[in-house]
PDB file of C-alpha atoms in Angstrom:
ATOM      1  CA  MET B   1       0.000   0.000   0.000  1.00  0.00           C
ATOM      2  CA  SER B   2       1.465   3.363  -1.006  1.00  0.00           C
ATOM      3  CA  PHE B   3       2.112   6.183   1.440  1.00  0.00           C
ATOM      4  CA  ARG B   4      -0.685   8.316   0.002  1.00  0.00           C
ATOM      5  CA  GLU B   5      -3.201   5.502   0.099  1.00  0.00           C
ATOM      6  CA  LYS B   6      -2.391   5.053   3.797  1.00  0.00           C
ATOM      7  CA  ILE B   7      -2.929   8.791   4.355  1.00  0.00           C
ATOM      8  CA  ASN B   8      -6.306   8.546   2.624  1.00  0.00           C
ATOM      9  CA  TRP B   9      -7.327   5.611   4.823  1.00  0.00           C
ATOM     10  CA  ILE B  10      -6.286   7.468   7.985  1.00  0.00           C
ATOM     11  CA  SER B  11      -8.152  10.618   6.933  1.00  0.00           C
ATOM     12  CA  LEU B  12     -11.259   8.667   5.936  1.00  0.00           C
ATOM     13  CA  LEU B  13     -11.421   6.673   9.166  1.00  0.00           C
ATOM     14  CA  ALA B  14     -10.703   9.674  11.386  1.00  0.00           C
ATOM     15  CA  MET B  15     -13.318  11.856   9.724  1.00  0.00           C
ATOM     16  CA  ALA B  16     -15.990   9.173   9.340  1.00  0.00           C
ATOM     17  CA  GLY B  17     -15.486   7.947  12.900  1.00  0.00           C
ATOM     18  CA  VAL B  18     -15.510  11.276  14.705  1.00  0.00           C
ATOM     19  CA  TYR B  19     -18.148  13.076  12.656  1.00  0.00           C
ATOM     20  CA  GLY B  20     -20.216   9.921  12.237  1.00  0.00           C
ATOM     21  CA  TRP B  21     -20.442   9.795  16.022  1.00  0.00           C
ATOM     22  CA  TYR B  22     -21.224  13.525  16.132  1.00  0.00           C
ATOM     23  CA  PHE B  23     -24.044  13.492  13.579  1.00  0.00           C
ATOM     24  CA  TRP B  24     -25.507  10.187  14.784  1.00  0.00           C
ATOM     25  CA  THR B  25     -25.313  10.604  18.553  1.00  0.00           C
ATOM     26  CA  VAL B  26     -24.320  14.067  19.707  1.00  0.00           C
ATOM     27  CA  MET B  27     -26.065  16.402  17.261  1.00  0.00           C
ATOM     28  CA  PRO B  28     -29.624  15.202  18.016  1.00  0.00           C
ATOM     29  CA  LEU B  29     -29.013  15.947  21.706  1.00  0.00           C
ATOM     30  CA  LEU B  30     -27.502  19.317  20.950  1.00  0.00           C
ATOM     31  CA  ALA B  31     -30.307  20.174  18.524  1.00  0.00           C
ATOM     32  CA  ALA B  32     -32.761  19.533  21.363  1.00  0.00           C
ATOM     33  CA  GLY B  33     -31.121  22.359  23.282  1.00  0.00           C
ATOM     34  CA  HIS B  34     -28.477  20.542  25.315  1.00  0.00           C
ATOM     35  CA  GLY B  35     -25.246  22.534  24.949  1.00  0.00           C
ATOM     36  CA  ASN B  36     -23.727  24.419  22.037  1.00  0.00           C
ATOM     37  CA  ALA B  37     -23.728  22.221  18.934  1.00  0.00           C
ATOM     38  CA  LEU B  38     -21.267  24.252  16.931  1.00  0.00           C
ATOM     39  CA  ARG B  39     -18.765  24.531  19.753  1.00  0.00           C
ATOM     40  CA  VAL B  40     -18.775  20.737  20.045  1.00  0.00           C
ATOM     41  CA  ALA B  41     -18.503  20.392  16.246  1.00  0.00           C
ATOM     42  CA  TYR B  42     -15.420  22.585  16.065  1.00  0.00           C
ATOM     43  CA  LEU B  43     -13.889  20.779  19.038  1.00  0.00           C
ATOM     44  CA  LEU B  44     -14.381  17.553  17.098  1.00  0.00           C
ATOM     45  CA  GLY B  45     -12.671  19.225  14.118  1.00  0.00           C
ATOM     46  CA  SER B  46      -9.568  19.566  16.275  1.00  0.00           C
ATOM     47  CA  THR B  47      -9.941  15.924  17.334  1.00  0.00           C
ATOM     48  CA  VAL B  48     -10.061  14.835  13.687  1.00  0.00           C
ATOM     49  CA  ALA B  49      -6.932  16.873  12.972  1.00  0.00           C
ATOM     50  CA  ILE B  50      -5.084  15.154  15.826  1.00  0.00           C
ATOM     51  CA  LEU B  51      -6.380  11.714  14.810  1.00  0.00           C
ATOM     52  CA  GLN B  52      -5.084  12.383  11.286  1.00  0.00           C
ATOM     53  CA  ILE B  53      -1.775  14.046  12.088  1.00  0.00           C
ATOM     54  CA  VAL B  54      -0.440  11.573  14.660  1.00  0.00           C
ATOM     55  CA  PRO B  55      -0.870   8.394  12.524  1.00  0.00           C
ATOM     56  CA  ILE B  56       0.431  10.225   9.435  1.00  0.00           C
ATOM     57  CA  ILE B  57       3.590  11.186  11.354  1.00  0.00           C
ATOM     58  CA  VAL B  58       3.999   7.553  12.455  1.00  0.00           C
ATOM     59  CA  VAL B  59       3.571   6.304   8.872  1.00  0.00           C
ATOM     60  CA  ALA B  60       5.978   8.985   7.584  1.00  0.00           C
ATOM     61  CA  ILE B  61       8.628   7.965  10.123  1.00  0.00           C
ATOM     62  CA  GLY B  62       8.274   4.369   8.894  1.00  0.00           C
ATOM     63  CA  ALA B  63       8.767   5.373   5.244  1.00  0.00           C
ATOM     64  CA  PRO B  64      10.615   8.731   5.148  1.00  0.00           C
ATOM     65  CA  ARG B  65      11.525   8.512   1.440  1.00  0.00           C
ATOM     66  CA  ASP B  66       7.924   7.932   0.390  1.00  0.00           C
ATOM     67  CA  ALA B  67       6.749  10.720   2.677  1.00  0.00           C
ATOM     68  CA  GLN B  68       9.148  13.240   1.131  1.00  0.00           C
ATOM     69  CA  ALA B  69       8.483  12.238  -2.481  1.00  0.00           C
ATOM     70  CA  PRO B  70       6.067  14.494  -4.367  1.00  0.00           C
ATOM     71  CA  GLU B  71       2.822  13.056  -5.738  1.00  0.00           C
ATOM     72  CA  ASP B  72       3.366  11.221  -9.008  1.00  0.00           C
ATOM     73  CA  GLU B  73       1.033  11.500 -12.006  1.00  0.00           C
ATOM     74  CA  ARG B  74      -1.192   8.596 -10.935  1.00  0.00           C
ATOM     75  CA  GLU B  75      -1.661   9.986  -7.432  1.00  0.00           C
ATOM     76  CA  LYS B  76      -2.405  13.451  -8.833  1.00  0.00           C
ATOM     77  CA  LEU B  77      -4.987  11.960 -11.190  1.00  0.00           C
ATOM     78  CA  PHE B  78      -6.709  10.115  -8.343  1.00  0.00           C
ATOM     79  CA  SER B  79      -6.661  13.262  -6.238  1.00  0.00           C
ATOM     80  CA  LEU B  80      -8.389  15.169  -9.047  1.00  0.00           C
ATOM     81  CA  LYS B  81     -10.971  12.406  -9.474  1.00  0.00           C
ATOM     82  CA  GLY B  82     -11.628  12.510  -5.730  1.00  0.00           C
ATOM     83  CA  THR B  83     -12.048  16.285  -5.803  1.00  0.00           C
ATOM     84  CA  ARG B  84     -14.490  16.011  -8.708  1.00  0.00           C
ATOM     85  CA  SER B  85     -16.646  13.484  -6.819  1.00  0.00           C
ATOM     86  CA  ALA B  86     -16.529  15.642  -3.690  1.00  0.00           C
ATOM     87  CA  TYR B  87     -17.668  18.692  -5.678  1.00  0.00           C
ATOM     88  CA  PHE B  88     -21.018  17.101  -6.540  1.00  0.00           C
ATOM     89  CA  VAL B  89     -21.632  16.187  -2.903  1.00  0.00           C
ATOM     90  CA  LEU B  90     -20.761  19.715  -1.789  1.00  0.00           C
ATOM     91  CA  VAL B  91     -23.135  21.240  -4.376  1.00  0.00           C
ATOM     92  CA  ALA B  92     -25.920  18.888  -3.259  1.00  0.00           C
ATOM     93  CA  GLY B  93     -25.245  19.906   0.343  1.00  0.00           C
ATOM     94  CA  ALA B  94     -25.359  23.609  -0.560  1.00  0.00           C
ATOM     95  CA  LEU B  95     -28.692  23.168  -2.352  1.00  0.00           C
ATOM     96  CA  PHE B  96     -30.090  21.172   0.571  1.00  0.00           C
ATOM     97  CA  THR B  97     -28.929  23.789   3.093  1.00  0.00           C
ATOM     98  CA  SER B  98     -30.358  26.728   1.147  1.00  0.00           C
ATOM     99  CA  THR B  99     -33.647  24.854   0.670  1.00  0.00           C
ATOM    100  CA  ALA B 100     -33.824  24.110   4.405  1.00  0.00           C
ATOM    101  CA  GLY B 101     -33.222  27.772   5.201  1.00  0.00           C
ATOM    102  CA  ILE B 102     -35.548  29.342   2.635  1.00  0.00           C
ATOM    103  CA  PHE B 103     -38.488  26.917   2.569  1.00  0.00           C
ATOM    104  CA  PHE B 104     -38.397  25.206   5.953  1.00  0.00           C
ATOM    105  CA  GLY B 105     -37.135  27.985   8.223  1.00  0.00           C
ATOM    106  CA  ALA B 106     -34.243  26.003   9.667  1.00  0.00           C
ATOM    107  CA  SER B 107     -32.444  27.762  12.516  1.00  0.00           C
ATOM    108  CA  ALA B 108     -28.983  29.296  12.077  1.00  0.00           C
ATOM    109  CA  GLY B 109     -27.481  26.516  14.189  1.00  0.00           C
ATOM    110  CA  MET B 110     -29.066  23.785  12.070  1.00  0.00           C
ATOM    111  CA  LEU B 111     -27.979  25.514   8.850  1.00  0.00           C
ATOM    112  CA  ALA B 112     -24.412  25.636  10.169  1.00  0.00           C
ATOM    113  CA  ASN B 113     -24.666  21.919  10.930  1.00  0.00           C
ATOM    114  CA  TYR B 114     -25.979  21.179   7.433  1.00  0.00           C
ATOM    115  CA  ILE B 115     -23.014  23.054   5.991  1.00  0.00           C
ATOM    116  CA  LEU B 116     -20.666  21.114   8.254  1.00  0.00           C
ATOM    117  CA  LEU B 117     -22.334  17.861   7.182  1.00  0.00           C
ATOM    118  CA  SER B 118     -21.853  18.834   3.523  1.00  0.00           C
ATOM    119  CA  VAL B 119     -18.161  19.535   4.060  1.00  0.00           C
ATOM    120  CA  VAL B 120     -17.619  16.307   5.995  1.00  0.00           C
ATOM    121  CA  ALA B 121     -19.568  14.202   3.469  1.00  0.00           C
ATOM    122  CA  SER B 122     -17.699  15.717   0.517  1.00  0.00           C
ATOM    123  CA  ASN B 123     -14.345  15.025   2.190  1.00  0.00           C
ATOM    124  CA  ILE B 124     -15.334  11.440   2.961  1.00  0.00           C
ATOM    125  CA  ILE B 125     -16.352  10.964  -0.677  1.00  0.00           C
ATOM    126  CA  LYS B 126     -13.031  12.462  -1.790  1.00  0.00           C
ATOM    127  CA  TYR B 127     -11.005  10.059   0.349  1.00  0.00           C
ATOM    128  CA  ALA B 128     -13.195   7.082  -0.566  1.00  0.00           C
ATOM    129  CA  THR B 129     -12.932   7.824  -4.285  1.00  0.00           C
ATOM    130  CA  GLN B 130      -9.151   8.006  -4.107  1.00  0.00           C
ATOM    131  CA  ILE B 131      -8.959   4.769  -2.129  1.00  0.00           C
ATOM    132  CA  ALA B 132     -11.244   3.057  -4.662  1.00  0.00           C
ATOM    133  CA  TYR B 133      -8.951   4.084  -7.518  1.00  0.00           C
ATOM    134  CA  PHE B 134      -5.865   3.011  -5.574  1.00  0.00           C
ATOM    135  CA  ARG B 135      -7.492  -0.377  -4.930  1.00  0.00           C
ATOM    136  CA  MET B 136      -8.657  -0.824  -8.534  1.00  0.00           C
ATOM    137  CA  THR B 137      -5.184  -0.167  -9.945  1.00  0.00           C
ATOM    138  CA  GLY B 138      -3.115  -1.556  -7.091  1.00  0.00           C
TER     139      GLY B 138
ATOM    140  CA  MET Z   1      -5.658  -1.375 -25.034  1.00  0.00           C
ATOM    141  CA  ILE Z   2      -2.016  -0.490 -24.440  1.00  0.00           C
ATOM    142  CA  ALA Z   3       0.135  -3.559 -23.784  1.00  0.00           C
ATOM    143  CA  ASN Z   4       3.673  -3.360 -22.455  1.00  0.00           C
ATOM    144  CA  THR Z   5       6.818  -5.413 -22.118  1.00  0.00           C
ATOM    145  CA  ILE Z   6       8.166  -3.819 -18.957  1.00  0.00           C
ATOM    146  CA  ARG Z   7       8.333  -7.082 -17.022  1.00  0.00           C
ATOM    147  CA  ARG Z   8      10.457  -8.793 -19.710  1.00  0.00           C
ATOM    148  CA  LEU Z   9      12.665  -5.740 -20.183  1.00  0.00           C
ATOM    149  CA  ARG Z  10      13.277  -5.557 -16.440  1.00  0.00           C
ATOM    150  CA  PHE Z  11      14.187  -9.239 -16.478  1.00  0.00           C
ATOM    151  CA  ASP Z  12      16.612  -8.658 -19.382  1.00  0.00           C
ATOM    152  CA  ARG Z  13      18.342  -5.972 -17.353  1.00  0.00           C
ATOM    153  CA  GLY Z  14      19.391  -8.251 -14.528  1.00  0.00           C
ATOM    154  CA  GLU Z  15      16.029  -8.375 -12.729  1.00  0.00           C
ATOM    155  CA  MET Z  16      15.801  -4.639 -12.265  1.00  0.00           C
ATOM    156  CA  THR Z  17      13.246  -4.196  -9.492  1.00  0.00           C
ATOM    157  CA  GLN Z  18      10.074  -2.166  -9.828  1.00  0.00           C
ATOM    158  CA  ALA Z  19      11.418   0.130  -7.115  1.00  0.00           C
ATOM    159  CA  GLU Z  20      14.631   0.769  -9.072  1.00  0.00           C
ATOM    160  CA  LEU Z  21      12.697   1.536 -12.243  1.00  0.00           C
ATOM    161  CA  ALA Z  22      10.300   3.747 -10.276  1.00  0.00           C
ATOM    162  CA  THR Z  23      13.205   5.757  -8.865  1.00  0.00           C
ATOM    163  CA  LYS Z  24      14.682   6.260 -12.351  1.00  0.00           C
ATOM    164  CA  VAL Z  25      11.321   7.333 -13.776  1.00  0.00           C
ATOM    165  CA  GLY Z  26      10.279   9.460 -10.806  1.00  0.00           C
ATOM    166  CA  VAL Z  27       7.067   7.680  -9.853  1.00  0.00           C
ATOM    167  CA  THR Z  28       6.085   5.329  -7.043  1.00  0.00           C
ATOM    168  CA  ARG Z  29       6.692   1.575  -7.158  1.00  0.00           C
ATOM    169  CA  GLN Z  30       2.920   1.083  -7.064  1.00  0.00           C
ATOM    170  CA  THR Z  31       2.541   3.148 -10.244  1.00  0.00           C
ATOM    171  CA  ILE Z  32       5.123   1.026 -12.075  1.00  0.00           C
ATOM    172  CA  ASN Z  33       3.282  -2.078 -10.878  1.00  0.00           C
ATOM    173  CA  ALA Z  34      -0.066  -0.683 -12.094  1.00  0.00           C
ATOM    174  CA  ILE Z  35       1.426   0.158 -15.507  1.00  0.00           C
ATOM    175  CA  GLU Z  36       3.077  -3.259 -15.772  1.00  0.00           C
ATOM    176  CA  GLN Z  37      -0.240  -4.999 -15.070  1.00  0.00           C
ATOM    177  CA  ASN Z  38      -2.090  -2.804 -17.601  1.00  0.00           C
ATOM    178  CA  LYS Z  39      -4.245  -1.322 -14.867  1.00  0.00           C
ATOM    179  CA  TYR Z  40      -3.053   2.226 -15.488  1.00  0.00           C
ATOM    180  CA  SER Z  41      -2.010   3.945 -18.728  1.00  0.00           C
ATOM    181  CA  PRO Z  42       0.879   6.359 -18.158  1.00  0.00           C
ATOM    182  CA  THR Z  43       1.160   9.820 -19.675  1.00  0.00           C
ATOM    183  CA  LEU Z  44       3.283  10.135 -22.793  1.00  0.00           C
ATOM    184  CA  GLU Z  45       6.044  11.782 -20.760  1.00  0.00           C
ATOM    185  CA  THR Z  46       6.212   8.901 -18.276  1.00  0.00           C
ATOM    186  CA  ALA Z  47       6.064   6.362 -21.100  1.00  0.00           C
ATOM    187  CA  PHE Z  48       9.129   8.006 -22.664  1.00  0.00           C
ATOM    188  CA  LYS Z  49      10.891   8.103 -19.289  1.00  0.00           C
ATOM    189  CA  ILE Z  50      10.260   4.368 -18.828  1.00  0.00           C
ATOM    190  CA  ALA Z  51      11.673   3.657 -22.273  1.00  0.00           C
ATOM    191  CA  VAL Z  52      14.756   5.777 -21.544  1.00  0.00           C
ATOM    192  CA  ALA Z  53      15.240   4.093 -18.147  1.00  0.00           C
ATOM    193  CA  LEU Z  54      15.089   0.682 -19.833  1.00  0.00           C
ATOM    194  CA  GLY Z  55      17.362   1.844 -22.677  1.00  0.00           C
ATOM    195  CA  VAL Z  56      14.968   1.066 -25.524  1.00  0.00           C
ATOM    196  CA  GLU Z  57      12.673   2.877 -27.966  1.00  0.00           C
ATOM    197  CA  ILE Z  58       9.186   3.630 -26.680  1.00  0.00           C
ATOM    198  CA  GLY Z  59       7.639   1.298 -29.287  1.00  0.00           C
ATOM    199  CA  GLU Z  60       9.561  -1.574 -27.771  1.00  0.00           C
ATOM    200  CA  VAL Z  61       7.949  -0.983 -24.396  1.00  0.00           C
ATOM    201  CA  PHE Z  62       4.398   0.002 -25.324  1.00  0.00           C
ATOM    202  CA  LYS Z  63       2.175  -1.284 -28.090  1.00  0.00           C
ATOM    203  CA  TYR Z  64      -1.435  -0.480 -28.943  1.00  0.00           C
ATOM    204  CA  VAL Z  65      -3.215  -3.789 -29.464  1.00  0.00           C
TER     205      VAL Z  65
END
């Protein structure tokens, strides 16, 4: 498994795990008025960053040459394909959020959470797309 | 489909490893492996670099079949 595929796996698992827990368990409680949803969401953002950075450093120490090498053409192509997939998810999230705000009177806090969900979902799709291409051509 | 003879050419050059070829070409070992197994078609530039690294003409490495 290449260094960049490992990074994609780490990022995917960290983001899906932490924000999956947030949107599934914590957000419904916060939406009901228990605590500040956005403050918790941003705190989890820091948690994701730590959960990504620490394993990536460990992997980089194990393979310093791979870590220092720039992306090659295949990795760049997969990154672009991942970004393209993520774009459609982000657009869908933007349309959903604006619809919720205009037609259903969603609160500012819920709109912020919908935006956060769009960003998280698009990133997960980006990582998953790249991993799928790495697997298909590995 | 683009077929290639990288595996045989590596063998002819004293079992040059995929990692050695990858270093000469400037890509990852996994990319060389993907090209060798016809799972990924390289850019023209990388195709030329592979040919140069193996010391042959590009037509000897890649063929459109």
